[in-house]
Coordinates of N, CA, C and O in Angstrom, one line a residue:
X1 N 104.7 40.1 176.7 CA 105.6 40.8 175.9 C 106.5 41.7 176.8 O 106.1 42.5 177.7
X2 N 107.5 41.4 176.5 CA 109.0 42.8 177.5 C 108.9 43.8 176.5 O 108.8 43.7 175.3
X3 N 108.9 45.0 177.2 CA 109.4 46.0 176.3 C 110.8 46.7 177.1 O 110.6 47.1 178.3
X4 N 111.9 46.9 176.5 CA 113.1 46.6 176.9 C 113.5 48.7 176.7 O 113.9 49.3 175.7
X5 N 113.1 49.2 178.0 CA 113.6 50.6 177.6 C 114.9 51.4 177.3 O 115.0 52.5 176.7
X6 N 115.7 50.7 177.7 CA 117.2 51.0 177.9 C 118.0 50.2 177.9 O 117.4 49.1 178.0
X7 N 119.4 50.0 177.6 CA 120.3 49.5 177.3 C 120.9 48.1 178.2 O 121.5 47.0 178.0
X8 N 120.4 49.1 179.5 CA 120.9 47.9 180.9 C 119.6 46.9 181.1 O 119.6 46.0 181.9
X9 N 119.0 47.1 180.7 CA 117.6 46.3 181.0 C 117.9 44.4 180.1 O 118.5 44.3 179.1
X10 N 117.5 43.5 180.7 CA 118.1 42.3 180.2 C 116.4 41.7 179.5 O 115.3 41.9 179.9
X11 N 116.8 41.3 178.6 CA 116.1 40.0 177.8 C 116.0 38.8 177.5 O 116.8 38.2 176.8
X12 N 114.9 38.3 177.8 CA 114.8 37.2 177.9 C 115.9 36.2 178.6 O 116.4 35.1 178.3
X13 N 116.2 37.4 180.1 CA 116.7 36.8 181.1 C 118.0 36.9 180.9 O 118.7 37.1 181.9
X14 N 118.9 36.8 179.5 CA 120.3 36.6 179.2 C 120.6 37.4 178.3 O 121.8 37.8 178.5
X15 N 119.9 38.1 177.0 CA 120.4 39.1 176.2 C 120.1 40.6 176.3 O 119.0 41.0 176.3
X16 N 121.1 41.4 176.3 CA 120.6 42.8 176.4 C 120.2 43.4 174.7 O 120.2 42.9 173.6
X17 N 119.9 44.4 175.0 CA 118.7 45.6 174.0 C 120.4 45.0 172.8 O 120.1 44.4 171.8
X18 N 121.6 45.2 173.1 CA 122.5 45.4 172.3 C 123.1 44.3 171.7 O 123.7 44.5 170.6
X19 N 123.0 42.8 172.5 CA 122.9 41.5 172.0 C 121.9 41.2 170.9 O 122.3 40.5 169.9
X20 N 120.6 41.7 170.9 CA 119.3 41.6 169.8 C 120.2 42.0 168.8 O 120.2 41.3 167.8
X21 N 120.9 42.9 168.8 CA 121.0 43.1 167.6 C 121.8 42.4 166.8 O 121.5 42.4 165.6
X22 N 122.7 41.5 167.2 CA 123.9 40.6 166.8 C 122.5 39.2 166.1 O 122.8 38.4 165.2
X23 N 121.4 39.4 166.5 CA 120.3 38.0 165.8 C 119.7 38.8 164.8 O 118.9 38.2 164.0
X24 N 120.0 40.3 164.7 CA 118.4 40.7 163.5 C 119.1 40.0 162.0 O 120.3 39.9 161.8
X25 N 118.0 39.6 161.1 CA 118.1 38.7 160.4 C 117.2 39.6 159.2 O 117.1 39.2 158.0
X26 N 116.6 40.6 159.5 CA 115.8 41.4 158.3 C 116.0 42.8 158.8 O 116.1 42.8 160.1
X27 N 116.2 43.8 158.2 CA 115.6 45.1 158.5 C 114.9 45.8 157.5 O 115.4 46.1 156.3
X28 N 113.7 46.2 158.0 CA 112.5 46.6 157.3 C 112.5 48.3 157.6 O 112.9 48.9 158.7
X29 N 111.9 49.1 156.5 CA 111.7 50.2 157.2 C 109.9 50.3 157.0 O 109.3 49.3 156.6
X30 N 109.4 51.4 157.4 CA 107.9 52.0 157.5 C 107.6 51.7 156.3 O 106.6 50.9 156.1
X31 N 108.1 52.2 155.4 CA 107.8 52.1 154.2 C 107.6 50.2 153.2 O 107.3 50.0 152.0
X32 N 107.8 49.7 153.9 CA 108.2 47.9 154.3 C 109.0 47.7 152.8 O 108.4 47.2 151.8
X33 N 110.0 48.0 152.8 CA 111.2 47.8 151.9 C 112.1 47.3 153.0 O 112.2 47.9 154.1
X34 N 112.6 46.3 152.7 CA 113.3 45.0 153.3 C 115.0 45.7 152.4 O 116.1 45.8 153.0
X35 N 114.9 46.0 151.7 CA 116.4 46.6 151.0 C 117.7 47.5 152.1 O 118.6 48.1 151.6
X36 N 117.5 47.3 153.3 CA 118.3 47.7 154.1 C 119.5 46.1 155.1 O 119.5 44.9 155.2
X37 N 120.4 47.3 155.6 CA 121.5 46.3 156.3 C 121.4 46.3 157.8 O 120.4 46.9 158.3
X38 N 122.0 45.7 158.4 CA 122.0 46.5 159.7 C 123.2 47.8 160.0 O 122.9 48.4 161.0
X39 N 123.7 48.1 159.7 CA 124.3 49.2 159.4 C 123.4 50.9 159.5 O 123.8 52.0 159.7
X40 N 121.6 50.1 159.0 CA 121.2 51.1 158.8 C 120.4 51.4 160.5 O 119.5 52.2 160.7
X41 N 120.8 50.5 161.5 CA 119.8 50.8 162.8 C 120.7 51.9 163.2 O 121.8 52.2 162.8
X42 N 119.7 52.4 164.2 CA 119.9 53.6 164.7 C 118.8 54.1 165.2 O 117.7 53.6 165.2
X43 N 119.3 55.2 165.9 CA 118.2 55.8 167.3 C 117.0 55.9 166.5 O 117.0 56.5 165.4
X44 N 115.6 55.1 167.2 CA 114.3 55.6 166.7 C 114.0 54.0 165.8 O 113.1 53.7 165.1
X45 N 115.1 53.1 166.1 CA 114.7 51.9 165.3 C 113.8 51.5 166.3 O 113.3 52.1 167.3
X46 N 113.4 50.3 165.9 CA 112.9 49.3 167.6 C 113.1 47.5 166.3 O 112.9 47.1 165.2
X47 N 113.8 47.0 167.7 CA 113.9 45.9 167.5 C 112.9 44.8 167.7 O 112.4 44.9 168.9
X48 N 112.2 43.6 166.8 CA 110.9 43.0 167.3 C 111.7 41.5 167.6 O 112.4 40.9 166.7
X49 N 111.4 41.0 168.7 CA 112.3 39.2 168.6 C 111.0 38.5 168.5 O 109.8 38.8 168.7
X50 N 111.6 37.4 168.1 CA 111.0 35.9 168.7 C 111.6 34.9 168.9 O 112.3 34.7 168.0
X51 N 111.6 34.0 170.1 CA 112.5 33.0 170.3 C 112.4 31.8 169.9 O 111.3 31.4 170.2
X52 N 113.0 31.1 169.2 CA 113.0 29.8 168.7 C 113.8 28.7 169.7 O 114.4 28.8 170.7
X53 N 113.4 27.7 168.9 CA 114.3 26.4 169.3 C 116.2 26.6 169.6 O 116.9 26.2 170.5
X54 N 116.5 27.4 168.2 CA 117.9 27.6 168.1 C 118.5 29.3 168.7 O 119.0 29.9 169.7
X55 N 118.1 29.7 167.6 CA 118.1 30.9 168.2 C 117.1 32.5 167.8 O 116.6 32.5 166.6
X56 N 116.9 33.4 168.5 CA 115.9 34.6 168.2 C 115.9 34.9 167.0 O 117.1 35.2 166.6
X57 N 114.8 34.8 166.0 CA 114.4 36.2 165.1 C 114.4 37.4 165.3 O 114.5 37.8 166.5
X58 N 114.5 38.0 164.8 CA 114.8 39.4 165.2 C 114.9 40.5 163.9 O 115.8 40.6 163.1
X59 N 113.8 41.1 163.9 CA 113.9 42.0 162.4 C 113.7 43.2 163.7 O 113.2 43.2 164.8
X60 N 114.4 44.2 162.8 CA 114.8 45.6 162.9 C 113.8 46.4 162.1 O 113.5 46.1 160.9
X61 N 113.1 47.5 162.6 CA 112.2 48.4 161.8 C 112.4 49.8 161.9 O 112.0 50.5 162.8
X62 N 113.3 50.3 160.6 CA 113.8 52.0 160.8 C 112.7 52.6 159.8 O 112.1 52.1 158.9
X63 N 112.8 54.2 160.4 CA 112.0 55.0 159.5 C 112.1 54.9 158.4 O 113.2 54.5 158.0
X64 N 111.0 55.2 157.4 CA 111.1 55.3 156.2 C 111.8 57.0 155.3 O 112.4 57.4 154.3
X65 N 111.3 57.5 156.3 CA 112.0 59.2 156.1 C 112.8 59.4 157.8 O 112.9 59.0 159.0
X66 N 113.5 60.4 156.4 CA 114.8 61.3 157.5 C 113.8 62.6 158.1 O 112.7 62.9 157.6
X67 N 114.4 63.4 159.2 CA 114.6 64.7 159.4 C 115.1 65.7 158.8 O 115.0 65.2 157.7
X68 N 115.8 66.8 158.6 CA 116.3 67.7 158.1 C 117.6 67.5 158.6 O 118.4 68.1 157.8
X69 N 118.3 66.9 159.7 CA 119.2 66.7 160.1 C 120.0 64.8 159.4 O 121.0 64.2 159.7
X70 N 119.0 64.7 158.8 CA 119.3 63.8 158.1 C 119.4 62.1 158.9 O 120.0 61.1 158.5
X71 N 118.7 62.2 160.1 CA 118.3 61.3 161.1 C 117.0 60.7 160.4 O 116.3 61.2 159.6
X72 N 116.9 59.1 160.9 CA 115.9 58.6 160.5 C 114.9 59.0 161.9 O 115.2 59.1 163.1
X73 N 113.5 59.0 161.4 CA 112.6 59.4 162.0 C 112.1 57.9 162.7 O 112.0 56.8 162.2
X74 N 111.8 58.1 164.4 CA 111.5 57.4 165.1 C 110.1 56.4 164.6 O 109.1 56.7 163.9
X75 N 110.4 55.6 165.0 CA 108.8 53.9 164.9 C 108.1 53.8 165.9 O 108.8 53.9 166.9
X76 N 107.3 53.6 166.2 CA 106.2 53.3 167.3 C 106.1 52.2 167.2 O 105.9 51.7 166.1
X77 N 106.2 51.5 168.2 CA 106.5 50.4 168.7 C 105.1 49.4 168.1 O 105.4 48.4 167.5
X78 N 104.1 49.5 168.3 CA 102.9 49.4 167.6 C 103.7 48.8 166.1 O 104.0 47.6 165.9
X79 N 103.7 50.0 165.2 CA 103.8 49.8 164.2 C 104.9 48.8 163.6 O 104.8 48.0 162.6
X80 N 105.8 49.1 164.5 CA 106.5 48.3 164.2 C 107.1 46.5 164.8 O 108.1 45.8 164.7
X81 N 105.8 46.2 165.3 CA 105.2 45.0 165.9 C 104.8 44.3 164.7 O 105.2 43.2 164.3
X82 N 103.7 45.5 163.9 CA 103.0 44.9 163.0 C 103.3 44.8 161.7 O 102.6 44.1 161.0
X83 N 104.5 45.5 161.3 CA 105.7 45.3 160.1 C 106.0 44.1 160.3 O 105.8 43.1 159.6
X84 N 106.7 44.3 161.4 CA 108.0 42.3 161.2 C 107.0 41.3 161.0 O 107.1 40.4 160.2
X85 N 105.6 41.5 162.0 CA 105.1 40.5 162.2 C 104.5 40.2 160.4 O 104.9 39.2 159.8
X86 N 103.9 40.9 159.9 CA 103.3 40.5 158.5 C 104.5 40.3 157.6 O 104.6 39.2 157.1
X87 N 105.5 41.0 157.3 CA 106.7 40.4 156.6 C 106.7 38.7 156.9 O 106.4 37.7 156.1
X88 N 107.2 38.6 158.7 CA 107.6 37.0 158.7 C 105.9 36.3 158.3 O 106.0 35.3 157.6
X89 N 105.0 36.7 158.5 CA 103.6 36.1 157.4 C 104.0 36.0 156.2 O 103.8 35.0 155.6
X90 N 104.6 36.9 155.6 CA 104.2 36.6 154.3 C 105.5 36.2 153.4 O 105.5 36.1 152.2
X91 N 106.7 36.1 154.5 CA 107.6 34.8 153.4 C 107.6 33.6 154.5 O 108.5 32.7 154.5
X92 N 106.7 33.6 155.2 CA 106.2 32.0 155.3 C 107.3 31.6 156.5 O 107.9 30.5 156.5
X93 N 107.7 32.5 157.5 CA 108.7 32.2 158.6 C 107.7 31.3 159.7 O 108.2 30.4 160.3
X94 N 106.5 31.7 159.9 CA 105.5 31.1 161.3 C 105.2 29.9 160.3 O 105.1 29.9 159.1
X95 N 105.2 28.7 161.6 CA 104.5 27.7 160.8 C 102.8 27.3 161.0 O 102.1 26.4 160.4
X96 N 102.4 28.1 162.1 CA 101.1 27.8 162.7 C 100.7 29.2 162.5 O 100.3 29.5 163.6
X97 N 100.7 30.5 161.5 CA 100.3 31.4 161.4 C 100.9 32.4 162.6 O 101.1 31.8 163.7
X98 N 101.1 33.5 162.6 CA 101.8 34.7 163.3 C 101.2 34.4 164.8 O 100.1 34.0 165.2
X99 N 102.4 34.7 165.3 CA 102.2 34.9 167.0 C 102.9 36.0 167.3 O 103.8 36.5 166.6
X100 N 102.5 36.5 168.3 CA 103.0 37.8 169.0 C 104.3 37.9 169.8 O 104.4 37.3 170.9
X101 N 105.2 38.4 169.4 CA 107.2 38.5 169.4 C 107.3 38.6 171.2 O 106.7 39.5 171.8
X102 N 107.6 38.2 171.5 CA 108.3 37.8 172.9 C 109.3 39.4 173.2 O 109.7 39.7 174.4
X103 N 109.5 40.0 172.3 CA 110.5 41.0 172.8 C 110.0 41.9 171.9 O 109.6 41.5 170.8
X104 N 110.0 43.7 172.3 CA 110.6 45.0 171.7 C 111.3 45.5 172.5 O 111.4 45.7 173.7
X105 N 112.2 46.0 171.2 CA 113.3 47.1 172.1 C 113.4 48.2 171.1 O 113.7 48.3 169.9
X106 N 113.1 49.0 172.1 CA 113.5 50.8 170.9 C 114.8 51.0 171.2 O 115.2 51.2 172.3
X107 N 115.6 51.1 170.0 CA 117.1 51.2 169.9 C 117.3 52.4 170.1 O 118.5 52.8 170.0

């Protein structure tokens, strides 16, 4: 697994932390409500890939709660390994049962 700290850092050889984002195809928050856009990433997201034949999966996982400043509250990379990963389980995206994402990147 890459874990991609900063913006200049490359993925999967050819896309940066800021390219991922142009493939996310779900965004989930903590709370695992899928009801979000991408509109809603932002600092403290983290992006999970996987690469396919065509092209990366890529679900986005933001906090479920704000701060007082009205920022969404940071993801732990952990956690949010294990969000995308059981979502794409359970509408049936793996065809040989879940494997482990080729990429994170904390946005």
């Amino acid at each position: 697994m890459i874990t991609v700290k900063d913006r200049e850092q490359k993925i999967g050889g050819e896309r940066t932390m800021d390219g991922m984002i142009e493939y996310v195809q779900y965004v989930l928050d903590t709370a695992l409500s899928p009801d979000h856009s991408a509109d809603d990433i932002g600092p403290g997201a983290v992006l999970v890939g996987w690469e396919t034949e065509s092209e990366p999966m890529v679900v986005a996982v933001i906090g479920a709660t704000m701060d007082t400043q009205g920022r969404r509250d940071s993801v732990e990379e952990d956690e949010a390994i294990e969000i995308a990963t059981d979502y794409l389980d359970e509408i049936g995206w793996f065809s040989d049962g879940p494997t482990d994402p080729g990429h994170v990147a904390r946005v």
